[in-house]
Rosetta silent file (secondary structure, phi, psi, omega in degrees, C-alpha in Angstrom):
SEQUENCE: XXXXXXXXXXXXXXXXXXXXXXXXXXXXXXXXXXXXXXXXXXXXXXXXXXXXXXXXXXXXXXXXXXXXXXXXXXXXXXXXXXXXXXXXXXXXXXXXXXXXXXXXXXXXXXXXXXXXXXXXXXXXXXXXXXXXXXXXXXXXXXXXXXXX
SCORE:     score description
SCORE:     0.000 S_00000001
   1 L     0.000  -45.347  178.136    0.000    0.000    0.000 S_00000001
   2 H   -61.835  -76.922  162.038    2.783    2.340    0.895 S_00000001
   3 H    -6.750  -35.849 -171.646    4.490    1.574   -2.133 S_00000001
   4 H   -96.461  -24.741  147.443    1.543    2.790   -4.390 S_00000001
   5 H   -73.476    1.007 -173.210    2.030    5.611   -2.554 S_00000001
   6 L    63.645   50.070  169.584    5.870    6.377   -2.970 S_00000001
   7 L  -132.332   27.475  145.276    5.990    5.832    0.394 S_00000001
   8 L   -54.567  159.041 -170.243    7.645    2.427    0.615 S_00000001
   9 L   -66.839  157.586 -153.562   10.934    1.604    1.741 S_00000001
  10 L    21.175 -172.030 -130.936   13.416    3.179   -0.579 S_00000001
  11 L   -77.952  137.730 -166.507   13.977    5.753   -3.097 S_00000001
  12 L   -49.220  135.859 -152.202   10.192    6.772   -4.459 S_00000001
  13 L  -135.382  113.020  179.574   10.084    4.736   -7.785 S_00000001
  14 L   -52.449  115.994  168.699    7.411    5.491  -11.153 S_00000001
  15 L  -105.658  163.067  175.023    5.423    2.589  -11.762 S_00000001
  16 L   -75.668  139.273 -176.687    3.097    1.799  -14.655 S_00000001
  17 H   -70.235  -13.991  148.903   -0.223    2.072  -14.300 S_00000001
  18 H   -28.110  -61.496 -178.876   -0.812   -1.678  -15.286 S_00000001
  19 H   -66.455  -42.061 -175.389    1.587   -2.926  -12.714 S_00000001
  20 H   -60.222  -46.949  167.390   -0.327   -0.833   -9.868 S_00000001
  21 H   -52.014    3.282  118.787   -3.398   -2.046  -10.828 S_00000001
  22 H   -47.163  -60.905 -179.280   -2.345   -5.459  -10.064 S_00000001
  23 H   -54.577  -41.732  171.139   -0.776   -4.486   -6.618 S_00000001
  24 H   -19.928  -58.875 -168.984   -4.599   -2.861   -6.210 S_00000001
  25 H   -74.293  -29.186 -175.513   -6.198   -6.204   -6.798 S_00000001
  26 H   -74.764  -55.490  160.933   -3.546   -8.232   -4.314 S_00000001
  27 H   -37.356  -49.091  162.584   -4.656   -5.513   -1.598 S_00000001
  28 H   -36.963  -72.253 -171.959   -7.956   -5.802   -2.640 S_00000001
  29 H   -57.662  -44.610 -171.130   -8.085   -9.853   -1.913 S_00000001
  30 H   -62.612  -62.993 -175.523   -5.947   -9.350    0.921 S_00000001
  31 H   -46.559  -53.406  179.230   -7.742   -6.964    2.718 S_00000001
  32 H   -43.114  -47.812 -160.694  -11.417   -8.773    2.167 S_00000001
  33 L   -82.980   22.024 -168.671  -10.115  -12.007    3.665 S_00000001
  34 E  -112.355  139.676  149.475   -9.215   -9.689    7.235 S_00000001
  35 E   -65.240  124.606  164.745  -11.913   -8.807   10.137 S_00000001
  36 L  -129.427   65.695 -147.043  -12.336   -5.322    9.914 S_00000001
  37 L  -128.050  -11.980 -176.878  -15.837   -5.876   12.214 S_00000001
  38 L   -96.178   -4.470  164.539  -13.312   -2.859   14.783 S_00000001
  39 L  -117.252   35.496 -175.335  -14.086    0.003   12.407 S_00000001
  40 L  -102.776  168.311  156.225  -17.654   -1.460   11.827 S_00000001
  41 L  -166.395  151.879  171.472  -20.786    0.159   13.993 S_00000001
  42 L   -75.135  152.583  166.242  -24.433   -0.247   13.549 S_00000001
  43 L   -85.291    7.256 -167.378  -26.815    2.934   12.934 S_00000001
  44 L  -130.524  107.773 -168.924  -29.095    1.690   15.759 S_00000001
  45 L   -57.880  138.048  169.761  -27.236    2.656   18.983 S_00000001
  46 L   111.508  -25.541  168.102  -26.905   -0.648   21.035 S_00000001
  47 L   -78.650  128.743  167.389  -27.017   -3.100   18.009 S_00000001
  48 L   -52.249  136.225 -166.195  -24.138   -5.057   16.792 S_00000001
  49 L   -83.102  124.902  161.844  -23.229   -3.830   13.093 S_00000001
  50 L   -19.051  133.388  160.242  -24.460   -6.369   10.345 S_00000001
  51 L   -41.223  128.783 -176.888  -22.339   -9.182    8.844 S_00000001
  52 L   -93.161  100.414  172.918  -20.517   -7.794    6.169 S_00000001
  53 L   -49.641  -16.714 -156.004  -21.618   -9.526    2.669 S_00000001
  54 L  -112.730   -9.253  154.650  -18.464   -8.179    0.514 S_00000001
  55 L   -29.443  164.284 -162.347  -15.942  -10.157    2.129 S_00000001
  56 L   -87.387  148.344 -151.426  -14.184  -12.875   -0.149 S_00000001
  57 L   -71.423  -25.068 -156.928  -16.522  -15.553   -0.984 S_00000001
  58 L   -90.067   19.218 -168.714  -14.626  -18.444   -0.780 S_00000001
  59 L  -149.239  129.235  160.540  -14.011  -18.092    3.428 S_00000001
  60 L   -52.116  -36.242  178.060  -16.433  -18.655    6.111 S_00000001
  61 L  -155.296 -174.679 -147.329  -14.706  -16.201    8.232 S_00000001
  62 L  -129.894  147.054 -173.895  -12.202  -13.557    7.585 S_00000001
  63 L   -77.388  -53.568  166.046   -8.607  -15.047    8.079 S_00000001
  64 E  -132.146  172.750  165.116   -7.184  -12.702   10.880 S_00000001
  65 E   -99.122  162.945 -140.790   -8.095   -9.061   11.753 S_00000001
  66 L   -75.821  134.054 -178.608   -7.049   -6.721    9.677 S_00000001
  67 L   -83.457  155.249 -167.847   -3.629   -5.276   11.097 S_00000001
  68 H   -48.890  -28.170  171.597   -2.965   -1.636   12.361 S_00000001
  69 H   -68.626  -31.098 -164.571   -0.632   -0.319    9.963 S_00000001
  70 H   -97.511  -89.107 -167.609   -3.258   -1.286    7.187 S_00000001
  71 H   -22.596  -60.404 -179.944   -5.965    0.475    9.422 S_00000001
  72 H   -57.954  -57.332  168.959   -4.219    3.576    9.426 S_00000001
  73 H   -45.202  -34.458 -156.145   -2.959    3.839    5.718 S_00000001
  74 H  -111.929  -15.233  171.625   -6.711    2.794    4.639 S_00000001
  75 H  -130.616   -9.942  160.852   -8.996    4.137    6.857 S_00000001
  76 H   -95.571  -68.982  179.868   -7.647    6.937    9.051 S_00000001
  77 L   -51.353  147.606 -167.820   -5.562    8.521    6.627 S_00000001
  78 L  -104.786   24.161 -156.768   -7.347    9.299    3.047 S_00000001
  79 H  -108.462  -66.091  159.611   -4.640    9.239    0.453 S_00000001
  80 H     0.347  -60.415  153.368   -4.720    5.540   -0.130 S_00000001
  81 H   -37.516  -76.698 -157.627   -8.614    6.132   -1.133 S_00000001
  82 H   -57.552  -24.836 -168.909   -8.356    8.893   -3.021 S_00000001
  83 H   -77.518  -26.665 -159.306   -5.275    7.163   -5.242 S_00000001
  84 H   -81.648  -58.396 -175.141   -7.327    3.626   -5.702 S_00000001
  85 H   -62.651  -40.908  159.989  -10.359    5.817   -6.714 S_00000001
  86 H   -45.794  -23.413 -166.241   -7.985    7.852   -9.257 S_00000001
  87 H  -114.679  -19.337 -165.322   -6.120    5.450  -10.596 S_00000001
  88 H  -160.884   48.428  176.962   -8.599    2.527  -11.252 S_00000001
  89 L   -58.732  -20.047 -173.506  -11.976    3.353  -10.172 S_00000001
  90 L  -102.645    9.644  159.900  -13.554    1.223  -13.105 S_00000001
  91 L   -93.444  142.628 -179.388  -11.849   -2.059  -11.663 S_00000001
  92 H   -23.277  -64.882 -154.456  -13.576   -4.771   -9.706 S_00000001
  93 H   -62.337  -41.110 -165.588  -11.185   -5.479   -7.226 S_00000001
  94 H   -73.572  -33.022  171.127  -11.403   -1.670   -6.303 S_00000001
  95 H   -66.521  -40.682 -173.230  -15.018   -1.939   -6.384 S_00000001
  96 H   -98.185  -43.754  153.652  -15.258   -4.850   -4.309 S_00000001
  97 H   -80.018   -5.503  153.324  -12.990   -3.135   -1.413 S_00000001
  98 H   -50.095  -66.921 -173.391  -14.731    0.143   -1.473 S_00000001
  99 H   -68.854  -15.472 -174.346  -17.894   -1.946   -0.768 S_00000001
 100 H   -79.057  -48.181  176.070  -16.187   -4.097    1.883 S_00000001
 101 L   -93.640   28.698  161.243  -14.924   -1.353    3.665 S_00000001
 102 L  -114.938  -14.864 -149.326  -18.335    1.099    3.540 S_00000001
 103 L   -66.657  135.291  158.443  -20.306   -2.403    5.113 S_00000001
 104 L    29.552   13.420  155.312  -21.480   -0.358    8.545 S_00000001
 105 L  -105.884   93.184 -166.067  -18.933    2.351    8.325 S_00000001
 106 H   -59.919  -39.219 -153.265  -20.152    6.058    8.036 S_00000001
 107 H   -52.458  -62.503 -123.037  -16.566    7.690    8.530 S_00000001
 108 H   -74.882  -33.418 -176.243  -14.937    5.491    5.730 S_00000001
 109 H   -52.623  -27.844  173.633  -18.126    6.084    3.549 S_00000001
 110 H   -53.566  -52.466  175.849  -18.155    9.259    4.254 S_00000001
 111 H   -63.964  -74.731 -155.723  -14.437    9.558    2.713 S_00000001
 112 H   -49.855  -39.193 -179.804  -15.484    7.888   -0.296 S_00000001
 113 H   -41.955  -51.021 -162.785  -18.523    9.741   -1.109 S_00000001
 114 H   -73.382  -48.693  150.798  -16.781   12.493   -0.911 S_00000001
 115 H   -17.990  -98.682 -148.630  -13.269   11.532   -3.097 S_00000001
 116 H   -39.801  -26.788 -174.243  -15.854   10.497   -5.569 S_00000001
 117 H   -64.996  -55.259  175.824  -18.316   13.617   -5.632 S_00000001
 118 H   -41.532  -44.347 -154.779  -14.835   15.524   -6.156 S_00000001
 119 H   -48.619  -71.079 -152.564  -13.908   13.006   -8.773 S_00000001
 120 H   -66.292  -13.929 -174.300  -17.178   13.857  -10.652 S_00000001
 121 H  -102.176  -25.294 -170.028  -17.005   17.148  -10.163 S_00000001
 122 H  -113.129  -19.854  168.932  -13.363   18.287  -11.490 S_00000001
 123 L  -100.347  153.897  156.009  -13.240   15.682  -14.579 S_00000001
 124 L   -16.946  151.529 -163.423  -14.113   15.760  -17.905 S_00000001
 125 L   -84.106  -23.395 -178.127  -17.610   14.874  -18.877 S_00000001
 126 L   -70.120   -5.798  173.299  -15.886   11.845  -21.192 S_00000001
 127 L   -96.701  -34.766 -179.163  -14.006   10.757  -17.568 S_00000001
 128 H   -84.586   30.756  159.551  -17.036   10.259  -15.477 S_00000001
 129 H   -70.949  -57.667  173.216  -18.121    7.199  -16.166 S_00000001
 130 H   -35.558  -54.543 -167.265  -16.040    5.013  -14.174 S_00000001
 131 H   -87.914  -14.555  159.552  -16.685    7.361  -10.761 S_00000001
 132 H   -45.943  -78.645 -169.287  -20.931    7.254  -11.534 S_00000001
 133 H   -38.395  -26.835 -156.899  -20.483    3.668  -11.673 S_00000001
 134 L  -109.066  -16.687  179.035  -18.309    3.296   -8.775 S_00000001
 135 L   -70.566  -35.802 -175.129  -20.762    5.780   -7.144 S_00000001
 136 H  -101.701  -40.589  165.363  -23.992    3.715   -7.613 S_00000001
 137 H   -21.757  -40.787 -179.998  -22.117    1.185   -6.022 S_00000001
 138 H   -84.165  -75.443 -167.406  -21.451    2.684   -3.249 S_00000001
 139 H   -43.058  -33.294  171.290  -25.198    4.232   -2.993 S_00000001
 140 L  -127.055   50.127  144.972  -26.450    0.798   -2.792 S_00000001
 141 L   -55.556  144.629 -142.165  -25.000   -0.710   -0.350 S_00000001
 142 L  -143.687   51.462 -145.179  -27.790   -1.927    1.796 S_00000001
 143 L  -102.528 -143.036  152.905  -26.170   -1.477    5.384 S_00000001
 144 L   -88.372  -51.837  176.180  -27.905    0.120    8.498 S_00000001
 145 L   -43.678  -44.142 -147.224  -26.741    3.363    6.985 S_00000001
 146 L   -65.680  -91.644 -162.520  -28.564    3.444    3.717 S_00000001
 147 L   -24.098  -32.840 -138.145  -31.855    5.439    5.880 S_00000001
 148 L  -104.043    0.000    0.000  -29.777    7.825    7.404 S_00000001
C-alpha cells in the first residue's frame, strides 16, 4: 500500500499504471479475507453492526483481523482512497474493497462519497463514467446506513 504511494521503503520509484493495478487487486483480496468488524458500527445505537456480505466468498470467516498499519494507511488517513479511486476506479477489485470497507462504516463512507463527488465534479464529462459507476455502487449498499 505504501508503495503505491511512494511511500515504501526506498527511493520513491514510477510505476506503470498496469503494474499498480495489479498491486490494487492483491490488496484488494488481501484486505477482504481480514476482520475489519473494529471500524464497523451499527446505525441503531446498542445493536451489533451487520455481517458484512463483501468479504471474499470463498471463506467462512475472515482469516485474521485486519492489522494496524493497514488500518491507518486505509482508513484513518485518506490518500490511499483517493489514489485507488484515481487510478482505477472502473476495476472490480477496487469496487469490491470500497464496498467491503463502507459495510457499517459512516466515517470510511463518508471519505469515499466524498473523493468520488470531487472526482465527478473536477473531470471531464468523457471521464465520469467510471466514478458514476463506482458511485452507484457505493449508494447501494444496503447497510444500516442506507436510511440515514
Amino acid at each position: 500500500m505504501l508503495v503505491s504511494l511512494d511511500e515504501g521503503p526506498g527511493p520513491p520509484i514510477k510505476y506503470q499504471y498496469a503494474e499498480l493495478g495489479k498491486l490494487y487487486s492483491v490488496v484488494s483480496q488481501l484486505i477482504r479475507c481480514c476482520n475489519v468488524s473494529s471500524r464497523m458500527q451499527s446505525s441503531i445505537n446498542g445493536n451489533p453492526p451487520l455481517p458484512n456480505p463483501f468479504g471474499d466468498p470463498n471463506l467462512s470467516q475472515p482469516i485474521m483481523p485486519i492489522q494496524q498499519n493497514v488500518i491507518d494507511i486505509l482508513f484513518v488517513r485518506t490518500s490511499y482512497v483517493k489514489k485507488i479511486i484515481e487510478d482505477c476506479s472502473n476495476s472490480d477489485e477496487t469496487v469490491k474493497l470500497l464496498r467491503f470497507c463502507c459495510w457499517e462504516n459512516p466515517q470510511f463512507s463518508s471519505t469515499v462519497l466524498s473523493e468520488l463527488l470531487w472526482q465527478v465534479a473536477y473531470s471531464y464529462t468523457y471521464e465520469l463514467r467510471p466514478y458514476l459507476d463506482l458511485l452507484l455502487q457505493i449508494l447501494l449498499i444496503e447497510d444500516s446506513w442506507q436510511t440515514h
